[in-house]
């Protein structure tokens, strides 16, 4: 088993890659053994904002070029696909939004950056997994086909931070189904899984144990919470009180 670490966000979320000694049924080439990520920027507050309620400006090609010039090798592009799907059963992603995502992915790749592309802020599936699984599968079916011809340094993260009611066997079933869908058109692409309870380091073991050599595991590490989330206004009453530095013996 080879363990590889890389920063996935500026708030010190870490990526952990595990390789398996047993070959999966599809026998993909074990490209994850050469996984290369050292410095990654999370492209937040843009494509994962709610539909019609932007949190900031959209990114441009020049932003990705500046990130590459600053010494970073990877960007993580979080996307709130679920806010831009049509009705059942196809749940078609709105083409204008899909093209906006396309532009960001291509700008990043053309700048020489690796890309982590995910499903982000799918809040409905966290609350009601049973009734949202079909939409989740449809989203990944579309993403998988849309980007299947892009270079192998585009990586798929199945779902950001499962939480609330999406956990246990139901979460692992979701992960397994996403892998099966992605593998139809992307037999060797790296796939990232994050466990339950917000993908914390303590819940890393809740992930699906996959024999696919190109499945990797990510955990988000925000300890001590009172340091990393001070002044995080989106937490409301749960925001840590006061200000503090880093470096106690408990830390």
mmCIF file of C-alpha atoms in Angstrom, residues 70-178:
data_model
loop_
_atom_site.group_PDB
_atom_site.id
_atom_site.type_symbol
_atom_site.label_atom_id
_atom_site.label_comp_id
_atom_site.label_asym_id
_atom_site.label_seq_id
_atom_site.Cartn_x
_atom_site.Cartn_y
_atom_site.Cartn_z
ATOM 1 C CA UNK A 70 2.860 31.071 -8.141
ATOM 2 C CA UNK A 71 4.106 27.470 -7.887
ATOM 3 C CA UNK A 72 0.897 25.481 -7.497
ATOM 4 C CA UNK A 73 0.382 22.280 -9.474
ATOM 5 C CA UNK A 74 -3.308 21.514 -8.873
ATOM 6 C CA UNK A 75 -6.677 23.233 -8.519
ATOM 7 C CA UNK A 76 -9.835 21.788 -7.021
ATOM 8 C CA UNK A 77 -12.966 23.067 -8.766
ATOM 9 C CA UNK A 78 -16.077 22.594 -6.586
ATOM 10 C CA UNK A 79 -19.351 22.623 -8.552
ATOM 11 C CA UNK A 80 -22.964 22.763 -7.363
ATOM 12 C CA UNK A 81 -24.325 20.723 -10.282
ATOM 13 C CA UNK A 82 -27.532 19.873 -8.414
ATOM 14 C CA UNK A 83 -28.768 23.473 -8.669
ATOM 15 C CA UNK A 84 -28.606 23.309 -12.463
ATOM 16 C CA UNK A 85 -30.398 20.064 -13.316
ATOM 17 C CA UNK A 86 -33.684 19.691 -15.133
ATOM 18 C CA UNK A 87 -36.579 17.415 -14.175
ATOM 19 C CA UNK A 88 -36.576 13.633 -13.831
ATOM 20 C CA UNK A 89 -35.789 11.204 -15.251
ATOM 21 C CA UNK A 90 -32.868 12.684 -17.226
ATOM 22 C CA UNK A 91 -31.949 15.492 -14.787
ATOM 23 C CA UNK A 92 -30.206 17.203 -17.694
ATOM 24 C CA UNK A 93 -27.553 19.707 -16.628
ATOM 25 C CA UNK A 94 -28.277 23.164 -18.050
ATOM 26 C CA UNK A 95 -25.951 23.591 -21.056
ATOM 27 C CA UNK A 96 -24.950 27.178 -20.241
ATOM 28 C CA UNK A 97 -23.772 26.164 -16.794
ATOM 29 C CA UNK A 98 -22.016 23.074 -18.145
ATOM 30 C CA UNK A 99 -20.140 25.249 -20.626
ATOM 31 C CA UNK A 100 -19.047 27.581 -17.815
ATOM 32 C CA UNK A 101 -17.608 24.574 -15.968
ATOM 33 C CA UNK A 102 -15.984 23.429 -19.229
ATOM 34 C CA UNK A 103 -14.211 26.762 -19.544
ATOM 35 C CA UNK A 104 -12.758 26.579 -16.047
ATOM 36 C CA UNK A 105 -11.556 23.011 -16.503
ATOM 37 C CA UNK A 106 -9.934 23.789 -19.860
ATOM 38 C CA UNK A 107 -8.329 27.002 -18.590
ATOM 39 C CA UNK A 108 -6.792 25.089 -15.698
ATOM 40 C CA UNK A 109 -5.533 22.223 -17.851
ATOM 41 C CA UNK A 110 -4.136 24.560 -20.496
ATOM 42 C CA UNK A 111 -2.244 26.403 -17.744
ATOM 43 C CA UNK A 112 -0.470 23.169 -16.841
ATOM 44 C CA UNK A 113 -2.490 22.428 -13.705
ATOM 45 C CA UNK A 114 -4.000 19.174 -12.499
ATOM 46 C CA UNK A 115 -7.728 19.456 -11.824
ATOM 47 C CA UNK A 116 -9.955 17.906 -9.147
ATOM 48 C CA UNK A 117 -13.577 18.251 -10.283
ATOM 49 C CA UNK A 118 -16.306 17.337 -7.828
ATOM 50 C CA UNK A 119 -19.985 17.359 -6.923
ATOM 51 C CA UNK A 120 -20.258 20.038 -4.235
ATOM 52 C CA UNK A 121 -23.052 21.332 -1.981
ATOM 53 C CA UNK A 122 -25.588 18.707 -3.087
ATOM 54 C CA UNK A 123 -27.549 19.509 0.065
ATOM 55 C CA UNK A 124 -30.695 17.639 -0.957
ATOM 56 C CA UNK A 125 -28.928 14.278 -0.991
ATOM 57 C CA UNK A 126 -27.572 14.894 2.494
ATOM 58 C CA UNK A 127 -31.094 15.370 3.819
ATOM 59 C CA UNK A 128 -32.966 12.806 1.705
ATOM 60 C CA UNK A 129 -30.581 10.251 0.188
ATOM 61 C CA UNK A 130 -33.304 7.799 -0.877
ATOM 62 C CA UNK A 131 -35.068 10.282 -3.123
ATOM 63 C CA UNK A 132 -31.936 11.922 -4.541
ATOM 64 C CA UNK A 133 -29.900 8.902 -5.638
ATOM 65 C CA UNK A 134 -31.347 8.906 -9.162
ATOM 66 C CA UNK A 135 -30.361 12.555 -9.623
ATOM 67 C CA UNK A 136 -26.879 11.837 -8.243
ATOM 68 C CA UNK A 137 -26.401 8.973 -10.715
ATOM 69 C CA UNK A 138 -27.653 11.111 -13.608
ATOM 70 C CA UNK A 139 -25.258 13.925 -12.703
ATOM 71 C CA UNK A 140 -22.261 11.609 -12.695
ATOM 72 C CA UNK A 141 -23.360 9.912 -15.891
ATOM 73 C CA UNK A 142 -23.302 13.316 -17.598
ATOM 74 C CA UNK A 143 -20.026 14.482 -16.020
ATOM 75 C CA UNK A 144 -18.303 11.215 -16.824
ATOM 76 C CA UNK A 145 -19.259 11.278 -20.492
ATOM 77 C CA UNK A 146 -18.658 15.004 -20.904
ATOM 78 C CA UNK A 147 -15.042 14.890 -19.738
ATOM 79 C CA UNK A 148 -14.046 11.367 -20.792
ATOM 80 C CA UNK A 149 -11.751 12.608 -23.581
ATOM 81 C CA UNK A 150 -9.830 15.094 -21.434
ATOM 82 C CA UNK A 151 -6.292 14.352 -20.165
ATOM 83 C CA UNK A 152 -5.758 11.913 -17.263
ATOM 84 C CA UNK A 153 -4.702 14.692 -14.869
ATOM 85 C CA UNK A 154 -8.372 15.644 -14.560
ATOM 86 C CA UNK A 155 -9.520 13.765 -11.452
ATOM 87 C CA UNK A 156 -13.068 13.170 -10.195
ATOM 88 C CA UNK A 157 -14.106 13.632 -6.554
ATOM 89 C CA UNK A 158 -17.421 11.792 -6.107
ATOM 90 C CA UNK A 159 -19.075 14.005 -3.470
ATOM 91 C CA UNK A 160 -17.858 16.686 -1.115
ATOM 92 C CA UNK A 161 -18.238 15.971 2.611
ATOM 93 C CA UNK A 162 -21.138 13.515 3.024
ATOM 94 C CA UNK A 163 -23.031 14.411 6.192
ATOM 95 C CA UNK A 164 -26.389 14.462 8.032
ATOM 96 C CA UNK A 165 -28.402 11.494 6.696
ATOM 97 C CA UNK A 166 -25.930 10.313 4.059
ATOM 98 C CA UNK A 167 -23.720 7.868 5.918
ATOM 99 C CA UNK A 168 -22.918 4.228 6.554
ATOM 100 C CA UNK A 169 -23.883 1.630 3.990
ATOM 101 C CA UNK A 170 -26.022 4.092 2.055
ATOM 102 C CA UNK A 171 -23.028 6.370 1.546
ATOM 103 C CA UNK A 172 -20.865 3.435 0.470
ATOM 104 C CA UNK A 173 -23.546 2.337 -1.991
ATOM 105 C CA UNK A 174 -23.483 5.855 -3.454
ATOM 106 C CA UNK A 175 -19.697 5.675 -3.769
ATOM 107 C CA UNK A 176 -19.818 2.259 -5.431
ATOM 108 C CA UNK A 177 -22.448 3.369 -7.934
ATOM 109 C CA UNK A 178 -20.473 6.502 -8.803
#
